[in-house]
Structure formats: C-alpha cells, structure tokens
PDB file of N, CA and C in Angstrom:
ATOM      1  N   MET A   1       1.958  -6.607  -6.804  1.00 58.00           N
ATOM      2  CA  MET A   1       2.816  -5.630  -7.060  1.00 58.00           C
ATOM      3  C   MET A   1       2.171  -4.575  -7.893  1.00 58.00           C
ATOM      4  N   PHE A   2       2.470  -3.204  -7.563  1.00 62.00           N
ATOM      5  CA  PHE A   2       1.915  -2.148  -8.364  1.00 62.00           C
ATOM      6  C   PHE A   2       2.950  -1.816  -9.428  1.00 62.00           C
ATOM      7  N   LYS A   3       2.497  -1.911 -10.650  1.00 68.00           N
ATOM      8  CA  LYS A   3       3.444  -1.840 -11.769  1.00 68.00           C
ATOM      9  C   LYS A   3       3.553  -0.343 -12.256  1.00 68.00           C
ATOM     10  N   ASP A   4       2.549   0.432 -12.161  1.00 76.00           N
ATOM     11  CA  ASP A   4       2.542   1.887 -12.464  1.00 76.00           C
ATOM     12  C   ASP A   4       2.884   2.773 -11.438  1.00 76.00           C
ATOM     13  N   VAL A   5       3.974   3.415 -11.456  1.00 80.00           N
ATOM     14  CA  VAL A   5       4.376   4.294 -10.446  1.00 80.00           C
ATOM     15  C   VAL A   5       4.083   5.814 -10.891  1.00 80.00           C
ATOM     16  N   MET A   6       3.219   6.384 -10.230  1.00 80.00           N
ATOM     17  CA  MET A   6       2.864   7.767 -10.686  1.00 80.00           C
ATOM     18  C   MET A   6       3.812   8.840 -10.128  1.00 80.00           C
ATOM     19  N   ALA A   7       4.450   8.620  -8.932  1.00 81.00           N
ATOM     20  CA  ALA A   7       5.342   9.677  -8.476  1.00 81.00           C
ATOM     21  C   ALA A   7       6.437   8.900  -7.689  1.00 81.00           C
ATOM     22  N   ASN A   8       7.667   9.351  -7.809  1.00 86.00           N
ATOM     23  CA  ASN A   8       8.825   8.660  -7.106  1.00 86.00           C
ATOM     24  C   ASN A   8       9.850   9.681  -6.821  1.00 86.00           C
ATOM     25  N   GLU A   9       9.489  10.851  -6.200  1.00 82.00           N
ATOM     26  CA  GLU A   9      10.434  11.903  -5.917  1.00 82.00           C
ATOM     27  C   GLU A   9      11.553  11.363  -5.142  1.00 82.00           C
ATOM     28  N   GLY A  10      12.827  11.544  -5.486  1.00 86.00           N
ATOM     29  CA  GLY A  10      14.012  11.121  -4.733  1.00 86.00           C
ATOM     30  C   GLY A  10      14.235   9.658  -4.948  1.00 86.00           C
ATOM     31  N   ALA A  11      13.404   8.921  -5.775  1.00 88.00           N
ATOM     32  CA  ALA A  11      13.721   7.597  -6.082  1.00 88.00           C
ATOM     33  C   ALA A  11      13.724   6.666  -4.828  1.00 88.00           C
ATOM     34  N   SER A  12      12.771   6.963  -3.930  1.00 92.00           N
ATOM     35  CA  SER A  12      12.702   6.079  -2.603  1.00 92.00           C
ATOM     36  C   SER A  12      11.890   4.962  -2.714  1.00 92.00           C
ATOM     37  N   PHE A  13      11.153   4.776  -3.842  1.00 90.00           N
ATOM     38  CA  PHE A  13      10.309   3.719  -4.045  1.00 90.00           C
ATOM     39  C   PHE A  13      11.069   2.817  -5.053  1.00 90.00           C
ATOM     40  N   GLU A  14      11.038   1.468  -4.729  1.00 90.00           N
ATOM     41  CA  GLU A  14      11.675   0.537  -5.660  1.00 90.00           C
ATOM     42  C   GLU A  14      10.617  -0.329  -6.225  1.00 90.00           C
ATOM     43  N   PRO A  15      10.237  -0.034  -7.563  1.00 86.00           N
ATOM     44  CA  PRO A  15       9.115  -0.741  -8.207  1.00 86.00           C
ATOM     45  C   PRO A  15       9.287  -2.211  -8.282  1.00 86.00           C
ATOM     46  N   ASN A  16      10.577  -2.722  -8.445  1.00 86.00           N
ATOM     47  CA  ASN A  16      10.755  -4.198  -8.522  1.00 86.00           C
ATOM     48  C   ASN A  16      10.462  -5.006  -7.229  1.00 86.00           C
ATOM     49  N   THR A  17      10.600  -4.339  -6.045  1.00 88.00           N
ATOM     50  CA  THR A  17      10.286  -4.955  -4.802  1.00 88.00           C
ATOM     51  C   THR A  17       8.986  -4.460  -4.145  1.00 88.00           C
ATOM     52  N   GLY A  18       8.542  -3.302  -4.670  1.00 86.00           N
ATOM     53  CA  GLY A  18       7.387  -2.657  -4.029  1.00 86.00           C
ATOM     54  C   GLY A  18       7.494  -2.123  -2.672  1.00 86.00           C
ATOM     55  N   GLN A  19       8.902  -1.766  -2.309  1.00 93.00           N
ATOM     56  CA  GLN A  19       9.224  -1.279  -1.094  1.00 93.00           C
ATOM     57  C   GLN A  19       9.624   0.187  -1.078  1.00 93.00           C
ATOM     58  N   PHE A  20       9.267   1.005  -0.210  1.00 93.00           N
ATOM     59  CA  PHE A  20       9.651   2.392  -0.080  1.00 93.00           C
ATOM     60  C   PHE A  20      10.604   2.369   1.127  1.00 93.00           C
ATOM     61  N   THR A  21      11.708   3.188   0.826  1.00 96.00           N
ATOM     62  CA  THR A  21      12.719   3.439   1.951  1.00 96.00           C
ATOM     63  C   THR A  21      12.764   4.838   2.358  1.00 96.00           C
ATOM     64  N   ALA A  22      12.467   5.112   3.523  1.00 94.00           N
ATOM     65  CA  ALA A  22      12.404   6.528   3.995  1.00 94.00           C
ATOM     66  C   ALA A  22      13.971   7.022   4.174  1.00 94.00           C
ATOM     67  N   SER A  23      13.994   8.199   3.421  1.00 92.00           N
ATOM     68  CA  SER A  23      15.415   8.915   3.538  1.00 92.00           C
ATOM     69  C   SER A  23      15.490   9.693   4.764  1.00 92.00           C
ATOM     70  N   VAL A  24      14.448  10.111   5.346  1.00 93.00           N
ATOM     71  CA  VAL A  24      14.362  11.018   6.515  1.00 93.00           C
ATOM     72  C   VAL A  24      13.241  10.446   7.265  1.00 93.00           C
ATOM     73  N   PRO A  25      13.330  10.635   8.644  1.00 94.00           N
ATOM     74  CA  PRO A  25      12.241  10.092   9.519  1.00 94.00           C
ATOM     75  C   PRO A  25      11.162  11.053   9.495  1.00 94.00           C
ATOM     76  N   GLY A  26      10.011  10.586   9.701  1.00 94.00           N
ATOM     77  CA  GLY A  26       8.833  11.591   9.840  1.00 94.00           C
ATOM     78  C   GLY A  26       7.457  10.825   9.440  1.00 94.00           C
ATOM     79  N   VAL A  27       6.391  11.686   9.316  1.00 94.00           N
ATOM     80  CA  VAL A  27       5.215  11.123   8.987  1.00 94.00           C
ATOM     81  C   VAL A  27       4.945  11.053   7.465  1.00 94.00           C
ATOM     82  N   TYR A  28       4.618  10.019   6.856  1.00 90.00           N
ATOM     83  CA  TYR A  28       4.413   9.961   5.493  1.00 90.00           C
ATOM     84  C   TYR A  28       3.006   9.627   5.138  1.00 90.00           C
ATOM     85  N   MET A  29       2.560  10.057   4.029  1.00 87.00           N
ATOM     86  CA  MET A  29       1.232   9.778   3.584  1.00 87.00           C
ATOM     87  C   MET A  29       1.436   8.820   2.259  1.00 87.00           C
ATOM     88  N   PHE A  30       0.731   7.639   2.376  1.00 83.00           N
ATOM     89  CA  PHE A  30       0.775   6.708   1.311  1.00 83.00           C
ATOM     90  C   PHE A  30      -0.743   6.683   0.645  1.00 83.00           C
ATOM     91  N   ILE A  31      -0.714   6.858  -0.662  1.00 78.00           N
ATOM     92  CA  ILE A  31      -1.955   6.657  -1.372  1.00 78.00           C
ATOM     93  C   ILE A  31      -2.080   5.470  -2.125  1.00 78.00           C
ATOM     94  N   VAL A  32      -3.072   4.536  -1.902  1.00 75.00           N
ATOM     95  CA  VAL A  32      -3.007   3.271  -2.599  1.00 75.00           C
ATOM     96  C   VAL A  32      -4.338   3.202  -3.462  1.00 75.00           C
ATOM     97  N   GLN A  33      -4.316   2.825  -4.703  1.00 71.00           N
ATOM     98  CA  GLN A  33      -5.462   2.517  -5.462  1.00 71.00           C
ATOM     99  C   GLN A  33      -5.684   0.991  -5.543  1.00 71.00           C
ATOM    100  N   TYR A  34      -6.733   0.505  -5.120  1.00 71.00           N
ATOM    101  CA  TYR A  34      -6.937  -0.905  -5.196  1.00 71.00           C
ATOM    102  C   TYR A  34      -8.383  -1.272  -5.424  1.00 71.00           C
ATOM    103  N   CYS A  35      -8.693  -2.442  -6.046  1.00 70.00           N
ATOM    104  CA  CYS A  35      -9.943  -2.826  -6.361  1.00 70.00           C
ATOM    105  C   CYS A  35     -10.442  -4.146  -5.788  1.00 70.00           C
ATOM    106  N   PRO A  36     -11.068  -4.253  -4.740  1.00 71.00           N
ATOM    107  CA  PRO A  36     -11.453  -5.431  -4.113  1.00 71.00           C
ATOM    108  C   PRO A  36     -12.574  -5.994  -4.914  1.00 71.00           C
ATOM    109  N   ASP A  37     -12.793  -7.416  -5.054  1.00 70.00           N
ATOM    110  CA  ASP A  37     -13.798  -7.993  -5.795  1.00 70.00           C
ATOM    111  C   ASP A  37     -15.040  -7.514  -5.122  1.00 70.00           C
ATOM    112  N   THR A  38     -16.218  -7.481  -6.025  1.00 71.00           N
ATOM    113  CA  THR A  38     -17.412  -6.987  -5.590  1.00 71.00           C
ATOM    114  C   THR A  38     -17.934  -7.888  -4.363  1.00 71.00           C
ATOM    115  N   SER A  39     -18.394  -7.250  -3.407  1.00 74.00           N
ATOM    116  CA  SER A  39     -18.940  -7.714  -2.166  1.00 74.00           C
ATOM    117  C   SER A  39     -17.910  -8.514  -1.322  1.00 74.00           C
ATOM    118  N   LYS A  40     -16.616  -8.456  -1.625  1.00 75.00           N
ATOM    119  CA  LYS A  40     -15.536  -9.112  -0.910  1.00 75.00           C
ATOM    120  C   LYS A  40     -14.821  -7.983  -0.009  1.00 75.00           C
ATOM    121  N   TRP A  41     -14.270  -8.329   1.062  1.00 78.00           N
ATOM    122  CA  TRP A  41     -13.578  -7.492   1.850  1.00 78.00           C
ATOM    123  C   TRP A  41     -12.070  -7.591   1.577  1.00 78.00           C
ATOM    124  N   ALA A  42     -11.408  -6.394   1.518  1.00 79.00           N
ATOM    125  CA  ALA A  42      -9.876  -6.306   1.346  1.00 79.00           C
ATOM    126  C   ALA A  42      -9.411  -5.793   2.629  1.00 79.00           C
ATOM    127  N   PHE A  43      -8.287  -6.430   3.138  1.00 83.00           N
ATOM    128  CA  PHE A  43      -7.629  -6.111   4.267  1.00 83.00           C
ATOM    129  C   PHE A  43      -6.261  -5.650   4.016  1.00 83.00           C
ATOM    130  N   LEU A  44      -5.939  -4.514   3.848  1.00 85.00           N
ATOM    131  CA  LEU A  44      -4.584  -3.972   3.433  1.00 85.00           C
ATOM    132  C   LEU A  44      -3.813  -3.362   4.571  1.00 85.00           C
ATOM    133  N   SER A  45      -2.588  -3.356   4.659  1.00 88.00           N
ATOM    134  CA  SER A  45      -1.764  -2.768   5.724  1.00 88.00           C
ATOM    135  C   SER A  45      -0.584  -2.156   5.050  1.00 88.00           C
ATOM    136  N   ILE A  46      -0.057  -1.065   5.629  1.00 89.00           N
ATOM    137  CA  ILE A  46       1.283  -0.527   5.368  1.00 89.00           C
ATOM    138  C   ILE A  46       2.189  -1.209   6.524  1.00 89.00           C
ATOM    139  N   VAL A  47       3.147  -2.017   6.076  1.00 92.00           N
ATOM    140  CA  VAL A  47       3.934  -2.785   6.959  1.00 92.00           C
ATOM    141  C   VAL A  47       5.478  -2.512   6.757  1.00 92.00           C
ATOM    142  N   SER A  48       6.221  -2.881   7.743  1.00 93.00           N
ATOM    143  CA  SER A  48       7.600  -2.747   7.760  1.00 93.00           C
ATOM    144  C   SER A  48       8.177  -3.995   8.485  1.00 93.00           C
ATOM    145  N   GLU A  49       9.450  -3.946   8.600  1.00 90.00           N
ATOM    146  CA  GLU A  49      10.022  -5.058   9.463  1.00 90.00           C
ATOM    147  C   GLU A  49       9.512  -5.126  10.827  1.00 90.00           C
ATOM    148  N   ARG A  50       8.977  -3.918  11.439  1.00 91.00           N
ATOM    149  CA  ARG A  50       8.349  -3.873  12.682  1.00 91.00           C
ATOM    150  C   ARG A  50       7.064  -4.399  12.831  1.00 91.00           C
ATOM    151  N   GLY A  51       6.464  -4.765  11.635  1.00 91.00           N
ATOM    152  CA  GLY A  51       5.075  -5.277  11.585  1.00 91.00           C
ATOM    153  C   GLY A  51       4.043  -4.239  10.878  1.00 91.00           C
ATOM    154  N   ALA A  52       2.859  -4.408  11.107  1.00 89.00           N
ATOM    155  CA  ALA A  52       1.882  -3.456  10.524  1.00 89.00           C
ATOM    156  C   ALA A  52       1.893  -2.113  11.229  1.00 89.00           C
ATOM    157  N   LEU A  53       1.998  -1.134  10.372  1.00 88.00           N
ATOM    158  CA  LEU A  53       2.137   0.250  10.908  1.00 88.00           C
ATOM    159  C   LEU A  53       0.768   0.922  10.882  1.00 88.00           C
ATOM    160  N   ILE A  54      -0.077   0.624   9.872  1.00 87.00           N
ATOM    161  CA  ILE A  54      -1.367   1.031   9.710  1.00 87.00           C
ATOM    162  C   ILE A  54      -2.227   0.098   8.941  1.00 87.00           C
ATOM    163  N   ARG A  55      -3.519  -0.068   9.356  1.00 88.00           N
ATOM    164  CA  ARG A  55      -4.386  -1.048   8.676  1.00 88.00           C
ATOM    165  C   ARG A  55      -5.536  -0.393   7.956  1.00 88.00           C
ATOM    166  N   SER A  56      -6.042  -1.058   6.957  1.00 84.00           N
ATOM    167  CA  SER A  56      -7.222  -0.696   6.303  1.00 84.00           C
ATOM    168  C   SER A  56      -8.196  -1.786   5.883  1.00 84.00           C
ATOM    169  N   ALA A  57      -9.449  -1.626   6.003  1.00 82.00           N
ATOM    170  CA  ALA A  57     -10.376  -2.620   5.700  1.00 82.00           C
ATOM    171  C   ALA A  57     -11.589  -1.992   4.774  1.00 82.00           C
ATOM    172  N   HIS A  58     -11.854  -2.547   3.596  1.00 78.00           N
ATOM    173  CA  HIS A  58     -12.856  -2.102   2.792  1.00 78.00           C
ATOM    174  C   HIS A  58     -13.673  -3.220   1.958  1.00 78.00           C
ATOM    175  N   LYS A  59     -14.982  -2.964   1.870  1.00 77.00           N
ATOM    176  CA  LYS A  59     -15.649  -4.030   1.028  1.00 77.00           C
ATOM    177  C   LYS A  59     -15.892  -3.554  -0.322  1.00 77.00           C
ATOM    178  N   GLY A  60     -15.637  -4.319  -1.269  1.00 72.00           N
ATOM    179  CA  GLY A  60     -15.777  -4.012  -2.718  1.00 72.00           C
ATOM    180  C   GLY A  60     -17.180  -3.530  -3.099  1.00 72.00           C
ATOM    181  N   LYS A  61     -17.125  -2.474  -3.963  1.00 72.00           N
ATOM    182  CA  LYS A  61     -18.343  -1.923  -4.596  1.00 72.00           C
ATOM    183  C   LYS A  61     -18.192  -2.163  -5.966  1.00 72.00           C
ATOM    184  N   THR A  62     -18.793  -1.290  -6.806  1.00 62.00           N
ATOM    185  CA  THR A  62     -18.655  -1.375  -8.234  1.00 62.00           C
ATOM    186  C   THR A  62     -17.440  -0.657  -8.868  1.00 62.00           C
ATOM    187  N   SER A  63     -16.797   0.092  -8.074  1.00 63.00           N
ATOM    188  CA  SER A  63     -15.609   0.874  -8.719  1.00 63.00           C
ATOM    189  C   SER A  63     -14.374   0.837  -7.768  1.00 63.00           C
ATOM    190  N   GLY A  64     -13.288   1.157  -8.172  1.00 60.00           N
ATOM    191  CA  GLY A  64     -11.964   1.146  -7.380  1.00 60.00           C
ATOM    192  C   GLY A  64     -12.010   2.106  -6.267  1.00 60.00           C
ATOM    193  N   MET A  65     -11.266   1.919  -5.249  1.00 63.00           N
ATOM    194  CA  MET A  65     -11.331   2.843  -4.134  1.00 63.00           C
ATOM    195  C   MET A  65      -9.868   3.472  -4.061  1.00 63.00           C
ATOM    196  N   CYS A  66      -9.803   4.647  -3.549  1.00 65.00           N
ATOM    197  CA  CYS A  66      -8.490   5.248  -3.284  1.00 65.00           C
ATOM    198  C   CYS A  66      -8.436   5.544  -1.801  1.00 65.00           C
ATOM    199  N   VAL A  67      -7.484   4.988  -1.128  1.00 73.00           N
ATOM    200  CA  VAL A  67      -7.287   5.125   0.255  1.00 73.00           C
ATOM    201  C   VAL A  67      -6.129   5.781   0.655  1.00 73.00           C
ATOM    202  N   SER A  68      -5.971   6.770   1.526  1.00 77.00           N
ATOM    203  CA  SER A  68      -4.788   7.374   1.926  1.00 77.00           C
ATOM    204  C   SER A  68      -4.511   6.929   3.380  1.00 77.00           C
ATOM    205  N   MET A  69      -3.286   6.589   3.749  1.00 82.00           N
ATOM    206  CA  MET A  69      -2.965   6.223   5.078  1.00 82.00           C
ATOM    207  C   MET A  69      -1.674   6.931   5.524  1.00 82.00           C
ATOM    208  N   GLN A  70      -1.768   7.475   6.609  1.00 86.00           N
ATOM    209  CA  GLN A  70      -0.572   8.189   7.220  1.00 86.00           C
ATOM    210  C   GLN A  70       0.103   7.339   8.333  1.00 86.00           C
ATOM    211  N   THR A  71       1.433   7.350   8.327  1.00 88.00           N
ATOM    212  CA  THR A  71       2.124   6.630   9.358  1.00 88.00           C
ATOM    213  C   THR A  71       3.494   7.292   9.571  1.00 88.00           C
ATOM    214  N   LYS A  72       3.953   7.126  10.871  1.00 90.00           N
ATOM    215  CA  LYS A  72       5.325   7.517  11.171  1.00 90.00           C
ATOM    216  C   LYS A  72       6.340   6.442  10.678  1.00 90.00           C
ATOM    217  N   VAL A  73       7.385   6.894  10.109  1.00 92.00           N
ATOM    218  CA  VAL A  73       8.329   6.029   9.415  1.00 92.00           C
ATOM    219  C   VAL A  73       9.683   6.436   9.940  1.00 92.00           C
ATOM    220  N   LEU A  74      10.595   5.457  10.269  1.00 93.00           N
ATOM    221  CA  LEU A  74      11.924   5.784  10.771  1.00 93.00           C
ATOM    222  C   LEU A  74      12.905   5.822   9.649  1.00 93.00           C
ATOM    223  N   ILE A  75      14.014   6.580   9.819  1.00 94.00           N
ATOM    224  CA  ILE A  75      14.955   6.710   8.754  1.00 94.00           C
ATOM    225  C   ILE A  75      15.557   5.413   8.318  1.00 94.00           C
ATOM    226  N   GLY A  76      15.567   5.068   7.015  1.00 95.00           N
ATOM    227  CA  GLY A  76      16.038   3.947   6.543  1.00 95.00           C
ATOM    228  C   GLY A  76      15.110   2.740   6.575  1.00 95.00           C
ATOM    229  N   GLU A  77      13.942   2.900   7.151  1.00 95.00           N
ATOM    230  CA  GLU A  77      12.945   1.888   7.295  1.00 95.00           C
ATOM    231  C   GLU A  77      12.275   1.562   5.931  1.00 95.00           C
ATOM    232  N   LYS A  78      12.181   0.318   5.600  1.00 96.00           N
ATOM    233  CA  LYS A  78      11.501  -0.068   4.367  1.00 96.00           C
ATOM    234  C   LYS A  78       9.976  -0.428   4.680  1.00 96.00           C
ATOM    235  N   VAL A  79       9.155   0.129   3.966  1.00 94.00           N
ATOM    236  CA  VAL A  79       7.694  -0.114   4.133  1.00 94.00           C
ATOM    237  C   VAL A  79       6.991  -0.634   2.812  1.00 94.00           C
ATOM    238  N   TRP A  80       6.010  -1.268   2.853  1.00 91.00           N
ATOM    239  CA  TRP A  80       5.281  -1.738   1.734  1.00 91.00           C
ATOM    240  C   TRP A  80       3.873  -1.985   1.943  1.00 91.00           C
ATOM    241  N   VAL A  81       3.082  -2.245   0.916  1.00 88.00           N
ATOM    242  CA  VAL A  81       1.704  -2.569   1.058  1.00 88.00           C
ATOM    243  C   VAL A  81       1.459  -4.077   1.091  1.00 88.00           C
ATOM    244  N   GLN A  82       0.690  -4.567   1.988  1.00 87.00           N
ATOM    245  CA  GLN A  82       0.469  -6.075   2.105  1.00 87.00           C
ATOM    246  C   GLN A  82      -1.012  -6.324   2.434  1.00 87.00           C
ATOM    247  N   CYS A  83      -1.416  -7.439   1.701  1.00 84.00           N
ATOM    248  CA  CYS A  83      -2.858  -7.839   1.943  1.00 84.00           C
ATOM    249  C   CYS A  83      -2.721  -8.693   3.158  1.00 84.00           C
ATOM    250  N   THR A  84      -3.574  -8.446   4.300  1.00 79.00           N
ATOM    251  CA  THR A  84      -3.276  -9.109   5.519  1.00 79.00           C
ATOM    252  C   THR A  84      -4.483 -10.054   5.831  1.00 79.00           C
ATOM    253  N   SER A  85      -5.280 -10.512   4.874  1.00 74.00           N
ATOM    254  CA  SER A  85      -6.191 -11.535   5.213  1.00 74.00           C
ATOM    255  C   SER A  85      -5.933 -12.715   4.148  1.00 74.00           C
ATOM    256  N   PRO A  86      -6.099 -13.901   4.668  1.00 72.00           N
ATOM    257  CA  PRO A  86      -5.919 -15.100   3.837  1.00 72.00           C
ATOM    258  C   PRO A  86      -6.920 -15.127   2.692  1.00 72.00           C
ATOM    259  N   THR A  87      -8.126 -14.448   2.820  1.00 66.00           N
ATOM    260  CA  THR A  87      -9.206 -14.567   1.794  1.00 66.00           C
ATOM    261  C   THR A  87      -9.261 -13.264   0.972  1.00 66.00           C
ATOM    262  N   CYS A  88      -8.302 -12.390   1.118  1.00 64.00           N
ATOM    263  CA  CYS A  88      -8.183 -11.237   0.348  1.00 64.00           C
ATOM    264  C   CYS A  88      -7.995 -11.356  -1.116  1.00 64.00           C
ATOM    265  N   LYS A  89      -8.994 -10.866  -1.969  1.00 59.00           N
ATOM    266  CA  LYS A  89      -8.832 -11.026  -3.356  1.00 59.00           C
ATOM    267  C   LYS A  89      -8.932  -9.627  -3.959  1.00 59.00           C
ATOM    268  N   ILE A  90      -7.740  -9.327  -4.632  1.00 58.00           N
ATOM    269  CA  ILE A  90      -7.667  -8.139  -5.235  1.00 58.00           C
ATOM    270  C   ILE A  90      -7.347  -8.348  -6.670  1.00 58.00           C
ATOM    271  N   TYR A  91      -7.962  -7.664  -7.671  1.00 55.00           N
ATOM    272  CA  TYR A  91      -7.590  -7.815  -9.113  1.00 55.00           C
ATOM    273  C   TYR A  91      -6.835  -6.595  -9.547  1.00 55.00           C
ATOM    274  N   GLY A  92      -6.053  -6.710 -10.721  1.00 53.00           N
ATOM    275  CA  GLY A  92      -5.457  -5.658 -11.281  1.00 53.00           C
ATOM    276  C   GLY A  92      -5.834  -5.517 -12.737  1.00 53.00           C
ATOM    277  N   VAL A  93      -5.842  -4.234 -13.300  1.00 48.00           N
ATOM    278  CA  VAL A  93      -5.988  -4.077 -14.670  1.00 48.00           C
ATOM    279  C   VAL A  93      -4.646  -3.431 -15.277  1.00 48.00           C
ATOM    280  N   GLU A  94      -4.208  -4.127 -16.175  1.00 47.00           N
ATOM    281  CA  GLU A  94      -2.982  -3.634 -16.866  1.00 47.00           C
ATOM    282  C   GLU A  94      -3.441  -3.024 -18.148  1.00 47.00           C
ATOM    283  N   GLY A  95      -2.479  -2.025 -18.583  1.00 40.00           N
ATOM    284  CA  GLY A  95      -2.671  -1.488 -19.928  1.00 40.00           C
ATOM    285  C   GLY A  95      -2.609   0.004 -19.943  1.00 40.00           C
TER     286      GLY A  95
END
C-alpha cells in the first residue's frame, strides 16, 4: 500500500484501499514510484475488476524508479497497482 499520497484531485483515490475510482471515462496516466530489490525483477500492473489493464517489468538497480503508465478506464471503474509475480519483492521507506 502506498501511504503517501502526493495528489488526489477530486478525491478519486482511496488511500485506505489503494484504489482509484474513475469519475469520468477516458485515458488516465498513473505514476508509480517503486523500489525493486537490487538485481531482482518487479512485475507491476495497473489492474481492475476486468484484469490487468497495463503491465510493467523492471530490474532493480541502486535507486528507485519512477514509471508512468497510461490506460483507458471506464466510468466508475476501480483500478489499483498490483505486484503480478509470486517472487516480486518491493520494499518501502517510511518517514
């Protein structure tokens, strides 16, 4: 779960569930900052009840990555970020 929400215009993102609900249909851009373990692969997807909408795969280096993904979302559709590999290891830094 991403604890720090940098922008939430219109309050469409619910920090307690990690889900975004589209108030209008269209193409949305999601920017996710994540830190895979060094030399490990991270497979993340933007998913909804319909399944994976877009996928991302990156191998960890020495610093965090910022990835943007664009996808078409239906009105009222809930979307969230999901690790899609059983061996996916991501760590977080709080503070």
